[in-house]
Coordinates of C-alpha atoms in Angstrom, one line a residue:
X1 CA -16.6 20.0 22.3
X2 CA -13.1 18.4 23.8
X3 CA -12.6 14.7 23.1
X4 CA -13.2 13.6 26.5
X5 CA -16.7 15.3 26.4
X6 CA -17.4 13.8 23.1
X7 CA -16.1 10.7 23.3
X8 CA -18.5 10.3 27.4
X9 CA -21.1 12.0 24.9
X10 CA -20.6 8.6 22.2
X11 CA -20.7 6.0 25.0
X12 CA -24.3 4.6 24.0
X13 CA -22.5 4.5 20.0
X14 CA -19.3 2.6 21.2
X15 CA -21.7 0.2 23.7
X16 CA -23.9 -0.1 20.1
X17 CA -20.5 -1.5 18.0
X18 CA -19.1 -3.3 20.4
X19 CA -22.4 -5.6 21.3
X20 CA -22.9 -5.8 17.5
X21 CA -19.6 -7.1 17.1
X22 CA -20.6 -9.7 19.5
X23 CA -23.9 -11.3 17.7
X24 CA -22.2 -10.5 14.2
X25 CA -18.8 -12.1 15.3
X26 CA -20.4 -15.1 17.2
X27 CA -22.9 -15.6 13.7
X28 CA -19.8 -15.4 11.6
X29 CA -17.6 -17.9 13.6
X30 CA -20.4 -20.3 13.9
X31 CA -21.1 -20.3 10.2
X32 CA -18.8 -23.2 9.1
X33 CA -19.4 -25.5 12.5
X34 CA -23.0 -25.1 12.3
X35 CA -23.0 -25.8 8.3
X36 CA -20.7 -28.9 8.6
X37 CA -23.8 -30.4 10.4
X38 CA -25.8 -30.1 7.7
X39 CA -24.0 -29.2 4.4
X40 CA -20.7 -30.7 2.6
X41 CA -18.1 -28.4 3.8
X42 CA -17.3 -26.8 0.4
X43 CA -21.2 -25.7 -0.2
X44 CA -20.7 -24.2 3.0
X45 CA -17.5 -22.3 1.5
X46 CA -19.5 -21.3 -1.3
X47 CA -22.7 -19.7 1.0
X48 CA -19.9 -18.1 3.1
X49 CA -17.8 -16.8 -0.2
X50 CA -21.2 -16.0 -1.7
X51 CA -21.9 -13.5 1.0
X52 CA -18.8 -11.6 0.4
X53 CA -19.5 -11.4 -3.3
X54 CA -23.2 -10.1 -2.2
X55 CA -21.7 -7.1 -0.1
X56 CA -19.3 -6.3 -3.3
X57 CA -21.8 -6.0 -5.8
X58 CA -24.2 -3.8 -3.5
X59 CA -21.5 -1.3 -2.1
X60 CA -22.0 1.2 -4.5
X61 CA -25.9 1.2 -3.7
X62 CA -25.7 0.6 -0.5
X63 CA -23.4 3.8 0.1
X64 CA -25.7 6.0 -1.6
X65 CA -28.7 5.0 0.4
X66 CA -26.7 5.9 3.6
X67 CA -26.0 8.9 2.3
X68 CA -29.7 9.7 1.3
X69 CA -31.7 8.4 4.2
X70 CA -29.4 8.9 7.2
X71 CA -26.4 6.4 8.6
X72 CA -28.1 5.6 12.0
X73 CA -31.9 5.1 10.7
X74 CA -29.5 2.5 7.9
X75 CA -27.7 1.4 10.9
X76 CA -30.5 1.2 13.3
X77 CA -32.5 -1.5 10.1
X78 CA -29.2 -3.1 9.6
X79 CA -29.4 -4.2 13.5
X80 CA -32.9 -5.1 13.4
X81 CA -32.4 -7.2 10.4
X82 CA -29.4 -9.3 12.1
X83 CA -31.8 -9.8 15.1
X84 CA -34.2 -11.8 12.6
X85 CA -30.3 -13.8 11.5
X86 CA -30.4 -14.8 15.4
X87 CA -34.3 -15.9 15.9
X88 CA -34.5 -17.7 13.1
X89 CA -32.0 -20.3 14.7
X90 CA -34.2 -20.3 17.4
X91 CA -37.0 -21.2 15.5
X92 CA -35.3 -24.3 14.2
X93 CA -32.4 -25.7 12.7
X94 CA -32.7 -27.7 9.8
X95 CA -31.4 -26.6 6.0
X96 CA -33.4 -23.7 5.4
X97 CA -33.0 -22.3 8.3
X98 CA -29.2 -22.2 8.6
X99 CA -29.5 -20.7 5.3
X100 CA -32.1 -18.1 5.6
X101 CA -30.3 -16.7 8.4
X102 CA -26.7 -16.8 6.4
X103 CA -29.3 -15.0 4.0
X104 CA -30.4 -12.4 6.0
X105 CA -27.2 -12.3 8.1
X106 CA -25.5 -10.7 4.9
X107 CA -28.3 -7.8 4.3
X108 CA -27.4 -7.7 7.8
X109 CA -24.0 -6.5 7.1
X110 CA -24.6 -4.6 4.2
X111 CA -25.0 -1.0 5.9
X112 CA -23.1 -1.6 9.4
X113 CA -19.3 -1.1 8.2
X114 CA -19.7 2.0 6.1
X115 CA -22.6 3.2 8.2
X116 CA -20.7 3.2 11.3
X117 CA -17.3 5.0 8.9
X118 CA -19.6 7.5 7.9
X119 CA -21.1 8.0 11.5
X120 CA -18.0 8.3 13.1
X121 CA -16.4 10.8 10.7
X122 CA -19.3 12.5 10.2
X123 CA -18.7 13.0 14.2
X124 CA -15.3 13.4 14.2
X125 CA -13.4 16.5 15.4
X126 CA -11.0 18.3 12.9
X127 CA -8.4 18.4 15.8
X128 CA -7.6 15.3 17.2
X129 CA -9.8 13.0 14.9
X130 CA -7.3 10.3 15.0
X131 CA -8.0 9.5 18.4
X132 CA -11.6 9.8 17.7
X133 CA -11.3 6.9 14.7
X134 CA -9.4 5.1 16.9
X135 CA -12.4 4.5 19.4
X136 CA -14.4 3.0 16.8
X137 CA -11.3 0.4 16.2
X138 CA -10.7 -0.4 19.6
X139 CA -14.3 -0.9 20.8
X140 CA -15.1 -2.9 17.4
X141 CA -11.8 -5.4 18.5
X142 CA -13.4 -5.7 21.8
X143 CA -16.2 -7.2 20.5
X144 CA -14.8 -9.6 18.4
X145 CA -12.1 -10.5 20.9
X146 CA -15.1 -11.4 23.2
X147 CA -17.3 -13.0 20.7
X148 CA -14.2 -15.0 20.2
X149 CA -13.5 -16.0 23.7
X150 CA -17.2 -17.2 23.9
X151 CA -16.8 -19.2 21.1
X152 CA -15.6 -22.5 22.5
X153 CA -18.4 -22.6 25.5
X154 CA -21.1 -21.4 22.7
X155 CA -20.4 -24.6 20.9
X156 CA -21.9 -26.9 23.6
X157 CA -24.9 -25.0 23.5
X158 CA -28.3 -26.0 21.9
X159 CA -28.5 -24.2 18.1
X160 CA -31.9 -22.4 19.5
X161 CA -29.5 -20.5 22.3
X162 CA -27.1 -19.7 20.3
X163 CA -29.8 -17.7 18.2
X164 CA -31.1 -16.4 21.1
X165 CA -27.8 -14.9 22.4
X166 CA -27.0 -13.8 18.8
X167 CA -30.6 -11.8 18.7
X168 CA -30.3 -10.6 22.3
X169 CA -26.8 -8.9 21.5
X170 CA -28.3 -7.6 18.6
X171 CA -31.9 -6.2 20.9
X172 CA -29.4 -4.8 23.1
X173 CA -27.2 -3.1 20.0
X174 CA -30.2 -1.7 18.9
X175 CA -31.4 -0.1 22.4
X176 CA -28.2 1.6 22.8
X177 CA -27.9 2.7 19.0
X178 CA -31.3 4.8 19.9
X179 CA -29.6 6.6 22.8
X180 CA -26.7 7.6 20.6
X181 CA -26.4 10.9 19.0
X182 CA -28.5 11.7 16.2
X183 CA -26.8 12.3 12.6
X184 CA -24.5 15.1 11.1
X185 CA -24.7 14.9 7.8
X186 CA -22.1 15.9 5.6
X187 CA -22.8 18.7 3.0
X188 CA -22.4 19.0 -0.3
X189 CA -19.5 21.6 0.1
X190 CA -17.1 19.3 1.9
X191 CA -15.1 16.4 -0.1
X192 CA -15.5 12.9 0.2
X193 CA -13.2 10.5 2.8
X194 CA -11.4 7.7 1.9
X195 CA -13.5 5.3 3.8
X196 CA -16.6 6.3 1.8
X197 CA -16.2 3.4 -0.8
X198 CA -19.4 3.4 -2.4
X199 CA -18.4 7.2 -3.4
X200 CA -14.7 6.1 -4.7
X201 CA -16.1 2.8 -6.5
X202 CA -18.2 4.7 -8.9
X203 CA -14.6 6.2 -10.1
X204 CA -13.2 2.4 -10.1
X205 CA -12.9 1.1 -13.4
X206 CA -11.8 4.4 -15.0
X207 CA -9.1 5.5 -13.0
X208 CA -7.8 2.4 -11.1
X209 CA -5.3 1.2 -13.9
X210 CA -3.7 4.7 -14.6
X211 CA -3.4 5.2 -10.7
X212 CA -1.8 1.6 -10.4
X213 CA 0.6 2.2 -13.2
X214 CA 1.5 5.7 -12.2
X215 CA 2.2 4.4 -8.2
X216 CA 3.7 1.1 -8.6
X217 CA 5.4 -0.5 -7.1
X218 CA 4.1 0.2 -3.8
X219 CA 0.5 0.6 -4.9
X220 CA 0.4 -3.0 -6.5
X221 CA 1.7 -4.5 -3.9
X222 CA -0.5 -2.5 -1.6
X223 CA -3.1 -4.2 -3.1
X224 CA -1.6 -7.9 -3.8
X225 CA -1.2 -7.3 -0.1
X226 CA -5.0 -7.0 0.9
X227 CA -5.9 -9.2 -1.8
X228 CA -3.9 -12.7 -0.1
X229 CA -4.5 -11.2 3.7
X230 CA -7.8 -11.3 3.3
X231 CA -7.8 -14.6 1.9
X232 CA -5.7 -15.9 4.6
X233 CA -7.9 -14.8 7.4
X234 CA -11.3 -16.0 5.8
X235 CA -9.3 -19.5 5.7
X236 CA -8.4 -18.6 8.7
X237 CA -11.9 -18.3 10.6
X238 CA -13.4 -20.7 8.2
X239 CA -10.8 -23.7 9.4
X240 CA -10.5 -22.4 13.8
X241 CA -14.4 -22.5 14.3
X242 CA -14.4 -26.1 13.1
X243 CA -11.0 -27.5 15.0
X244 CA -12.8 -25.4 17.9
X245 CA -15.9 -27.8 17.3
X246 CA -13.8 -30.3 17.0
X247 CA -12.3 -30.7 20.1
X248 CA -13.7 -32.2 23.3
X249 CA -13.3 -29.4 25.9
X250 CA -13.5 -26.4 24.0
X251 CA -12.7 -24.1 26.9
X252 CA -10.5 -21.2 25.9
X253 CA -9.3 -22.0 22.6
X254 CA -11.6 -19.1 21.0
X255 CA -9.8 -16.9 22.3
X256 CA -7.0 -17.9 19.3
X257 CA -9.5 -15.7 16.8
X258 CA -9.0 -12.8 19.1
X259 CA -5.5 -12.7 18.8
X260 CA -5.1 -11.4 15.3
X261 CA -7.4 -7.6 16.5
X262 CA -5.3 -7.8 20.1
X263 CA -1.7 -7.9 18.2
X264 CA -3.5 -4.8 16.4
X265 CA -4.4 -2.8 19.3
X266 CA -0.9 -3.3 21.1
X267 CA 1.7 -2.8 18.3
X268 CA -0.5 -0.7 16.0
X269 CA 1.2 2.4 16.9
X270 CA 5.0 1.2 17.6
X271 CA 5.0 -0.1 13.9
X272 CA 3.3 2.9 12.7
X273 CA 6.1 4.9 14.4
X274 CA 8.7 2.3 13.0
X275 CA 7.5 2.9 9.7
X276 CA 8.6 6.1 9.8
X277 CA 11.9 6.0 11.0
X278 CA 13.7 2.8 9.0
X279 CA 14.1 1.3 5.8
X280 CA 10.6 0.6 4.0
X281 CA 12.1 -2.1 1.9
X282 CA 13.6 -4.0 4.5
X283 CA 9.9 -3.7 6.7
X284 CA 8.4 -4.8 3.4
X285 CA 10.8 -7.9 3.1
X286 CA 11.2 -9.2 6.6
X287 CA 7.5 -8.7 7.1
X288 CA 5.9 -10.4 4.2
X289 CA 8.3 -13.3 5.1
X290 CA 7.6 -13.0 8.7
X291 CA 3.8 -13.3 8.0
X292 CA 4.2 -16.0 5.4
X293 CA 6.1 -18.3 7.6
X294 CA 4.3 -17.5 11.2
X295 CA 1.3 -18.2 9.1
X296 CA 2.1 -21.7 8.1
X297 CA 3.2 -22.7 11.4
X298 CA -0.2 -21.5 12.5
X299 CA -2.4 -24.7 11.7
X300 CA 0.2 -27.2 13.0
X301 CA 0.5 -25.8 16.5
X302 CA -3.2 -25.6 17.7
X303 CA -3.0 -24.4 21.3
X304 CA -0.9 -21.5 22.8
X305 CA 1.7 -21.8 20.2
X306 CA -1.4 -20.8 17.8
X307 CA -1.4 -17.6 19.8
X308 CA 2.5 -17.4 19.9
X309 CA 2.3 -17.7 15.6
X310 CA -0.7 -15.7 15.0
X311 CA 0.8 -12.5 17.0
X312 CA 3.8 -12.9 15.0
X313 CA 1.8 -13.7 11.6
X314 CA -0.3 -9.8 12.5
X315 CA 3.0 -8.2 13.1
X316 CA 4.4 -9.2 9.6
X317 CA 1.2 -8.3 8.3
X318 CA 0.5 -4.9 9.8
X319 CA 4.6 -4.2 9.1
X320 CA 4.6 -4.8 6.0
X321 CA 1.3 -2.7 5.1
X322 CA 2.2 0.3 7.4
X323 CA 5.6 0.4 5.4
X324 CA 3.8 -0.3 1.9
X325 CA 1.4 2.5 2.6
X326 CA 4.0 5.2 4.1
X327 CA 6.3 4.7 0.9
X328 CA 3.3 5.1 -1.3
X329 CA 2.4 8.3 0.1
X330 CA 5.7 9.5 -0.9
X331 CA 5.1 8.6 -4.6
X332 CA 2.1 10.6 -4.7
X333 CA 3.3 14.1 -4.8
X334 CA 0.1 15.3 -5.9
X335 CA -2.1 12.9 -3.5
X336 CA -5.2 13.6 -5.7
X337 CA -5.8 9.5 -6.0
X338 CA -5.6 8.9 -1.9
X339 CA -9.4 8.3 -2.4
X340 CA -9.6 6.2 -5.5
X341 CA -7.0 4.0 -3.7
X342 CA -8.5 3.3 -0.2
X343 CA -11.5 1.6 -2.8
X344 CA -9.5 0.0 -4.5
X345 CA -7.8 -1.9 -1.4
X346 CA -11.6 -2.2 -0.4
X347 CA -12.4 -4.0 -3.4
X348 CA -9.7 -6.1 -3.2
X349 CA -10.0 -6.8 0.3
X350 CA -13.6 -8.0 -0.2
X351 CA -12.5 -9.9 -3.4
X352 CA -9.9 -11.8 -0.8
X353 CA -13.0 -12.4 2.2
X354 CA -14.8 -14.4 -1.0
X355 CA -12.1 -16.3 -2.3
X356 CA -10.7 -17.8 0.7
X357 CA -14.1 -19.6 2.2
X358 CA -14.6 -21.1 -1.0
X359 CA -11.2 -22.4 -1.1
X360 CA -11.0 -23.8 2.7
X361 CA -14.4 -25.5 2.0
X362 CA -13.2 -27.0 -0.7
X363 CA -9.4 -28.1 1.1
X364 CA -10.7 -28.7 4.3
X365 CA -11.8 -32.2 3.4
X366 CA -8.9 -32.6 0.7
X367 CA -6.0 -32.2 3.3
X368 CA -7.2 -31.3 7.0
X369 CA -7.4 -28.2 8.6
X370 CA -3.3 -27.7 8.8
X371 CA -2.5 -28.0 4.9
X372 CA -5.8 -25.9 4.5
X373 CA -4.0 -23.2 6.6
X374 CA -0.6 -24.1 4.8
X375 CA -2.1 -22.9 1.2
X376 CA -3.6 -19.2 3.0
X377 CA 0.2 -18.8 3.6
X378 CA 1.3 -19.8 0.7
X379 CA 0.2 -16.7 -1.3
X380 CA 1.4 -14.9 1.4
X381 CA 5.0 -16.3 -0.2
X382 CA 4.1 -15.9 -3.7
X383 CA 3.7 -12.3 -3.0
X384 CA 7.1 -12.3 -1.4
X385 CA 9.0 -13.9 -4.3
X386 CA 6.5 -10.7 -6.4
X387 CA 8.2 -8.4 -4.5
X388 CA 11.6 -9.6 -4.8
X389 CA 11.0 -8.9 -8.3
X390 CA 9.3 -5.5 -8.0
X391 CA 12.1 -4.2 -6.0
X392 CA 15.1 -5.0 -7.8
X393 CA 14.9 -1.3 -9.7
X394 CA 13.2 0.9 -7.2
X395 CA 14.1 3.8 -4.8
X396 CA 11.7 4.6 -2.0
X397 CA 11.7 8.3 -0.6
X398 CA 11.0 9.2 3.5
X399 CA 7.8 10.9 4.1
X400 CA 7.7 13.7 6.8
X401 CA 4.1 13.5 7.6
X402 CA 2.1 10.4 6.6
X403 CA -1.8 9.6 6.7
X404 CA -3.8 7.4 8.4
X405 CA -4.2 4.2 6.5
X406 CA -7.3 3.0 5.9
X407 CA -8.3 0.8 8.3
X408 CA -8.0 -3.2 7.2
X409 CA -9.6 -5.5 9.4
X410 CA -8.4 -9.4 10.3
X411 CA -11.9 -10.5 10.6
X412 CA -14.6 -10.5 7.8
X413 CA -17.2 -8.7 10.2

């Protein structure tokens, strides 16, 4: 079947991800507005850090029940369950509720990201499978870009109907997930992805060190890399929801969390492309800087400059990885640890999405949203000045054909 024909043939899948992006994205941004009503901002941090920590611990099991009782039937219970997150803010909104549905918001999650990899790939053509994966990114941005945009006007509503919308986006997800195609499993013949983490985590504690060693200095910073990015944007759509609240006329301004998925989209494949054709060390350099200093800017300028800073805060971001990850291709000749090292960054990436909840819940009240901001890029420096020091005694080589990276998302859901 030609790409065209399969991708008209996925159009109930990509309407399923992008409407679940909505509830899940909506739920997610309203978790730290909704708790300050009730909770002491840094319990909230904790409950939203605490979730992270949750999908961590249950990726490995969570993997291998996909794998044994089928990625949509997982998918289609993982929907279901996130519609029981939205009623039961309709129900009422008191203590428990809020955090039974953060509760059951987080089993939620627990099968839709490496469901839907597995779907997709499972799916995916041999020839032209790029493009293929790449509908799965761009639809799953459109939904958080409009759950973002909504975000603002959602605030003024009642708490009941904003768990109604959440559960109606979620009815709707489902609906369209039962008129998608059915499952092709994977046999037992064919090797394992790299986006099949709960396969590459098994291998984690045994081989991760000796991979490290053996790739540095790209792979540790490849992986300092995820580690304070993901922290950054947790503080990130832990602080906006509550200036968002915050503010009399709401309006627009959601449409700031969108940003960081729509700098994505448009320069995703120019930097890609740029990657390949200059100096990885100087990408790595002026990027990391770049994203540290657009990044503190970021919480003093709340308004269009927020846009203005956050674009420039992705492109360092995305810059520097594309570059990390190109030149690390090139140090492994054998590529027999590609795997092992997509999990890795997957650990680490969920390690940063707990951290850096706890640590705005805990700063937000301390120093105000802006200084809250000001530390997420701070460790964006720190692993700056790191590399500074990594670099001093290393060559990188050019690459003729590079890999898709693994996909690293600037948004927790």
């Amino acid at each position: 079947m030609s790409i065209p024909r399969r991708f008209v043939a996925f159009i109930p899948f990509w309407i399923f991800l992008t409407l679940y992006k909505i509830g899940g994205g909506l739920h997610y941004s309203l978790i730290s507005p909704l708790g300050e009503r009730l909770l002491p901002l840094w319990l909230v941090g904790l409950l939203m850090g605490g979730g992270s920590l949750i999908h961590l611990l249950l990726d490995v099991p969570a993997g291998h029940w996909l794998d044994r009782f089928g990625y949509r039937r997982l998918l289609k219970l993982t929907t279901f369950i996130f519609l029981l997150a939205g009623l039961v803010l309709v129900i009422n909104f008191n203590t428990l509720t809020y955090i039974t549905s953060l509760i059951v918001a987080t089993f939620g999650w627990l099968f839709f990201v490496p469901g839907v990899n597995a779907y997709v790939l499972t799916h995916a053509p041999r020839a032209g499978s790029g493009r293929f994966i790449a509908y799965r990114d761009v639809f799953a941005s459109l939904g958080i870009v409009l759950s973002t945009a909504l975000l603002g006007l959602v605030l003024t509503l009642p708490t009941y109907l904003i768990g109604l919308m959440i559960a109606l986006a979620m009815l709707a997800a489902l609906i369209a997930l039962y008129a998608s195609p059915p499952d092709t499993p994977l046999t037992h013949t064919e090797p394992k992805i790299a986006t099949q983490a709960h396969y590459i985590h098994r291998h984690f504690l045994k081989d991760t060190l000796t991979m490290l060693r053996r790739l540095n200095p790209a792979s540790t910073m490849l992986v300092l890399l995820n580690l304070v990015s993901a922290s950054f944007y947790a503080i990130i759509w832990f602080v906006v929801p509550l200036i968002i609240a915050h503010q009399v006329h709401p309006g627009w301004s959601g449409l700031t969390l969108g940003i960081f998925d729509f700098t994505v989209v448009l320069l995703g494949f120019f930097l890609g492309n740029l990657a390949d054709r200059a100096n990885k060390r100087t990408l790595v350099f002026f990027g990391l800087l770049l994203f540290a200093v657009a990044g503190m800017f970021l919480g003093f300028n709340f308004g269009w400059l927020f846009l203005v800073f956050g674009f420039l805060a992705t492109t360092g971001d995305e810059m520097a990885g594309i570059a990390l990850w190109s030149w690390l291709y090139t140090l492994d000749h054998k590529h027999a640890n590609d795997g092992l090292l997509a999990g890795v960054l997957n650990v680490f990436d969920d390690l940063g999405w707990t951290i850096g909840p706890v640590v705005a819940g805990i700063l937000y009240s301390l120093v105000g949203p802006a200084w809250t901001i000001a530390v997420g890029s701070s460790l964006i420096f720190c692993t700056w000045c790191i590399y500074q020091v990594f670099m001093r005694h290393h060559k990188y080589a050019p690459a003729a054909d590079i890999p898709r990276r693994p996909q690293r998302k600037r948004h927790k859901v």
